[in-house]
Structure formats: structure tokens, C-alpha cells
């Protein structure tokens, strides 16, 4: 599967799983939440269906349906959903697990491509030949 598929799937999941009900704001009085490291407890989680709906504004049944769809598209993976500073959903299948460290080389190419595109846009003087710029030259090596 291409990485873009999973990015689109994430956004699709976000759109379909958010309920029409306006979710409540986090109760700690701040706009930003930074989770503790896993060794200190990690993300605060919601496991109760009622809390998931009320605090995160999401439907657990739709998240379960999305997870089942993802399982049908690949052998290994998982679905994690974070909303309003809460880990709302976490499920894995196949070789997917929380501690897995998959080879993300292909995914890194997408981010590198975007970063170079931004660099070319913001500093066109560095790329006088635009996309035809030769980089394997003595000037760069």
C-alpha cells in the first residue's frame, strides 16, 4: 500500500467518525496537551464508549468499522486515533504492535520531497534550473 492511501484513510476516518455533537474542550483549562513519556504513563486514554462520544466527539462503532476495513487492506498494521489530547482508539493486527519499528524509508521520501518543494519555492535562487537542477556535481559533492 502507498503511504498516501493511509494518510487519506486517516482523514476519511476523521470525517466519518466525528459526530455532529459538539465535543467538550479538555478539562485541564489549557488549549495544548503534551502527553507524558510512555514510561510515565503516556497518553491519557478514553475507553468508555460514552466518554469517547462526549469528550472526543467520536463514534466508537465507526472506529471499529474503520479498523475492520484497514484489516482487509493489508496483513499488518493498526489504527490509532488521538483527539483533543486523548488517545481515543488503539488497535493492531498481524505484526502491528505499539512497539513495532517498521521500515519507514518509503514514507520518508514523501516528506523529503515536500521539504525540497518548499525549499525550492522559498529560495528559487538556489535552484536556477528548477527541477532540472543537477545535484551530482562537484559543487555539491
mmCIF file of C-alpha atoms in Angstrom:
data_model
loop_
_atom_site.group_PDB
_atom_site.id
_atom_site.type_symbol
_atom_site.label_atom_id
_atom_site.label_comp_id
_atom_site.label_asym_id
_atom_site.label_seq_id
_atom_site.Cartn_x
_atom_site.Cartn_y
_atom_site.Cartn_z
ATOM 1 C CA UNK A 1 0.000 0.000 0.000
ATOM 2 C CA UNK A 2 1.159 3.517 -0.722
ATOM 3 C CA UNK A 3 1.662 5.870 2.254
ATOM 4 C CA UNK A 4 -0.738 8.387 0.706
ATOM 5 C CA UNK A 5 -3.511 5.771 0.992
ATOM 6 C CA UNK A 6 -3.092 5.667 4.766
ATOM 7 C CA UNK A 7 -2.973 9.462 5.019
ATOM 8 C CA UNK A 8 -6.209 9.705 3.041
ATOM 9 C CA UNK A 9 -7.688 6.910 5.128
ATOM 10 C CA UNK A 10 -6.831 8.852 8.297
ATOM 11 C CA UNK A 11 -8.579 11.981 7.053
ATOM 12 C CA UNK A 12 -11.555 9.941 5.854
ATOM 13 C CA UNK A 13 -11.725 8.260 9.257
ATOM 14 C CA UNK A 14 -11.640 11.644 10.954
ATOM 15 C CA UNK A 15 -14.525 12.932 8.848
ATOM 16 C CA UNK A 16 -16.744 9.865 9.257
ATOM 17 C CA UNK A 17 -16.059 9.183 12.925
ATOM 18 C CA UNK A 18 -16.605 12.676 14.290
ATOM 19 C CA UNK A 19 -20.181 13.022 15.427
ATOM 20 C CA UNK A 20 -22.396 16.042 14.831
ATOM 21 C CA UNK A 21 -22.390 16.662 18.577
ATOM 22 C CA UNK A 22 -20.058 19.483 19.591
ATOM 23 C CA UNK A 23 -17.278 17.928 21.680
ATOM 24 C CA UNK A 24 -16.349 19.407 25.003
ATOM 25 C CA UNK A 25 -12.978 21.059 25.464
ATOM 26 C CA UNK A 26 -10.263 19.387 27.526
ATOM 27 C CA UNK A 27 -10.916 19.933 31.215
ATOM 28 C CA UNK A 28 -7.402 20.945 32.233
ATOM 29 C CA UNK A 29 -8.018 24.555 31.157
ATOM 30 C CA UNK A 30 -5.265 24.652 28.521
ATOM 31 C CA UNK A 31 -5.506 24.545 24.757
ATOM 32 C CA UNK A 32 -2.453 22.338 24.264
ATOM 33 C CA UNK A 33 -1.748 18.949 25.729
ATOM 34 C CA UNK A 34 1.596 17.182 25.691
ATOM 35 C CA UNK A 35 1.478 13.556 26.794
ATOM 36 C CA UNK A 36 3.911 12.080 29.267
ATOM 37 C CA UNK A 37 6.522 9.629 28.035
ATOM 38 C CA UNK A 38 5.327 6.028 27.868
ATOM 39 C CA UNK A 39 7.473 5.183 30.896
ATOM 40 C CA UNK A 40 5.473 7.739 32.920
ATOM 41 C CA UNK A 41 2.040 6.679 31.690
ATOM 42 C CA UNK A 42 1.885 8.073 28.159
ATOM 43 C CA UNK A 43 -1.282 9.432 26.601
ATOM 44 C CA UNK A 44 -4.425 9.870 28.619
ATOM 45 C CA UNK A 45 -6.948 7.460 27.161
ATOM 46 C CA UNK A 46 -10.670 7.112 26.699
ATOM 47 C CA UNK A 47 -12.028 3.560 26.692
ATOM 48 C CA UNK A 48 -15.669 4.021 27.620
ATOM 49 C CA UNK A 49 -17.953 4.434 24.580
ATOM 50 C CA UNK A 50 -19.872 7.210 26.337
ATOM 51 C CA UNK A 51 -16.669 9.147 27.128
ATOM 52 C CA UNK A 52 -15.405 8.709 23.571
ATOM 53 C CA UNK A 53 -18.621 10.240 22.273
ATOM 54 C CA UNK A 54 -18.900 13.006 24.874
ATOM 55 C CA UNK A 55 -15.262 14.138 25.232
ATOM 56 C CA UNK A 56 -13.779 13.293 21.825
ATOM 57 C CA UNK A 57 -16.970 13.638 19.799
ATOM 58 C CA UNK A 58 -16.358 10.328 18.027
ATOM 59 C CA UNK A 59 -18.383 7.187 17.463
ATOM 60 C CA UNK A 60 -16.567 4.037 18.631
ATOM 61 C CA UNK A 61 -18.687 1.812 16.380
ATOM 62 C CA UNK A 62 -17.493 3.737 13.321
ATOM 63 C CA UNK A 63 -13.910 3.494 14.544
ATOM 64 C CA UNK A 64 -14.355 -0.287 14.886
ATOM 65 C CA UNK A 65 -15.746 -0.421 11.335
ATOM 66 C CA UNK A 66 -12.767 1.584 10.071
ATOM 67 C CA UNK A 67 -10.366 -0.780 11.830
ATOM 68 C CA UNK A 68 -12.056 -3.775 10.191
ATOM 69 C CA UNK A 69 -11.709 -2.085 6.784
ATOM 70 C CA UNK A 70 -7.999 -1.441 7.374
ATOM 71 C CA UNK A 71 -7.513 -5.099 8.352
ATOM 72 C CA UNK A 72 -8.941 -6.106 4.982
ATOM 73 C CA UNK A 73 -6.422 -3.956 3.056
ATOM 74 C CA UNK A 74 -3.096 -5.211 4.425
ATOM 75 C CA UNK A 75 -1.569 -8.021 6.502
ATOM 76 C CA UNK A 76 -0.030 -5.923 9.275
ATOM 77 C CA UNK A 77 -0.965 -2.607 10.804
ATOM 78 C CA UNK A 78 -3.054 -0.734 13.259
ATOM 79 C CA UNK A 79 -5.266 2.257 13.872
ATOM 80 C CA UNK A 80 -4.523 4.975 16.414
ATOM 81 C CA UNK A 81 -6.809 7.962 16.838
ATOM 82 C CA UNK A 82 -5.938 10.955 19.010
ATOM 83 C CA UNK A 83 -8.463 13.739 19.523
ATOM 84 C CA UNK A 84 -8.499 16.646 21.965
ATOM 85 C CA UNK A 85 -5.425 15.272 23.724
ATOM 86 C CA UNK A 86 -6.875 11.804 24.361
ATOM 87 C CA UNK A 87 -5.897 8.501 22.823
ATOM 88 C CA UNK A 88 -9.380 7.501 21.709
ATOM 89 C CA UNK A 89 -8.679 4.316 19.775
ATOM 90 C CA UNK A 90 -5.738 1.904 19.575
ATOM 91 C CA UNK A 91 -5.903 -1.496 17.886
ATOM 92 C CA UNK A 92 -3.355 -3.583 15.991
ATOM 93 C CA UNK A 93 -3.344 -6.683 13.810
ATOM 94 C CA UNK A 94 -0.811 -9.013 12.212
ATOM 95 C CA UNK A 95 2.724 -7.960 13.110
ATOM 96 C CA UNK A 96 1.494 -4.497 14.028
ATOM 97 C CA UNK A 97 2.023 -3.558 17.661
ATOM 98 C CA UNK A 98 2.756 -0.498 19.758
ATOM 99 C CA UNK A 99 6.488 -1.222 19.954
ATOM 100 C CA UNK A 100 6.883 -2.116 16.251
ATOM 101 C CA UNK A 101 9.525 -0.171 14.326
ATOM 102 C CA UNK A 102 8.639 -0.724 10.675
ATOM 103 C CA UNK A 103 10.861 0.312 7.799
ATOM 104 C CA UNK A 104 9.661 3.822 7.035
ATOM 105 C CA UNK A 105 12.153 4.550 4.248
ATOM 106 C CA UNK A 106 9.486 4.949 1.588
ATOM 107 C CA UNK A 107 7.409 7.190 3.832
ATOM 108 C CA UNK A 108 10.454 9.399 4.419
ATOM 109 C CA UNK A 109 10.747 10.012 0.670
ATOM 110 C CA UNK A 110 7.372 11.761 0.677
ATOM 111 C CA UNK A 111 8.363 14.119 3.485
ATOM 112 C CA UNK A 112 11.728 14.825 1.853
ATOM 113 C CA UNK A 113 10.010 15.592 -1.446
ATOM 114 C CA UNK A 114 7.643 18.050 0.242
ATOM 115 C CA UNK A 115 10.504 19.707 2.125
ATOM 116 C CA UNK A 116 12.530 20.145 -1.073
ATOM 117 C CA UNK A 117 9.469 21.585 -2.825
ATOM 118 C CA UNK A 118 9.045 24.147 -0.043
ATOM 119 C CA UNK A 119 12.769 24.967 -0.198
ATOM 120 C CA UNK A 120 12.576 25.456 -3.977
ATOM 121 C CA UNK A 121 9.580 27.750 -3.552
ATOM 122 C CA UNK A 122 11.124 29.849 -0.772
ATOM 123 C CA UNK A 123 14.673 30.026 -2.230
ATOM 124 C CA UNK A 124 14.422 29.742 -6.039
ATOM 125 C CA UNK A 125 17.895 31.304 -6.360
ATOM 126 C CA UNK A 126 19.360 28.027 -5.058
ATOM 127 C CA UNK A 127 17.719 26.157 -7.940
ATOM 128 C CA UNK A 128 18.280 28.227 -11.103
ATOM 129 C CA UNK A 129 17.367 25.241 -13.296
ATOM 130 C CA UNK A 130 14.254 24.421 -11.226
ATOM 131 C CA UNK A 131 13.549 20.659 -11.310
ATOM 132 C CA UNK A 132 16.255 20.165 -13.942
ATOM 133 C CA UNK A 133 18.930 21.231 -11.409
ATOM 134 C CA UNK A 134 21.856 18.798 -11.409
ATOM 135 C CA UNK A 135 22.950 17.935 -7.876
ATOM 136 C CA UNK A 136 25.508 15.197 -8.552
ATOM 137 C CA UNK A 137 28.189 17.741 -9.467
ATOM 138 C CA UNK A 138 31.499 18.735 -7.847
ATOM 139 C CA UNK A 139 29.800 21.850 -6.422
ATOM 140 C CA UNK A 140 27.537 19.690 -4.235
ATOM 141 C CA UNK A 141 29.720 16.633 -3.738
#
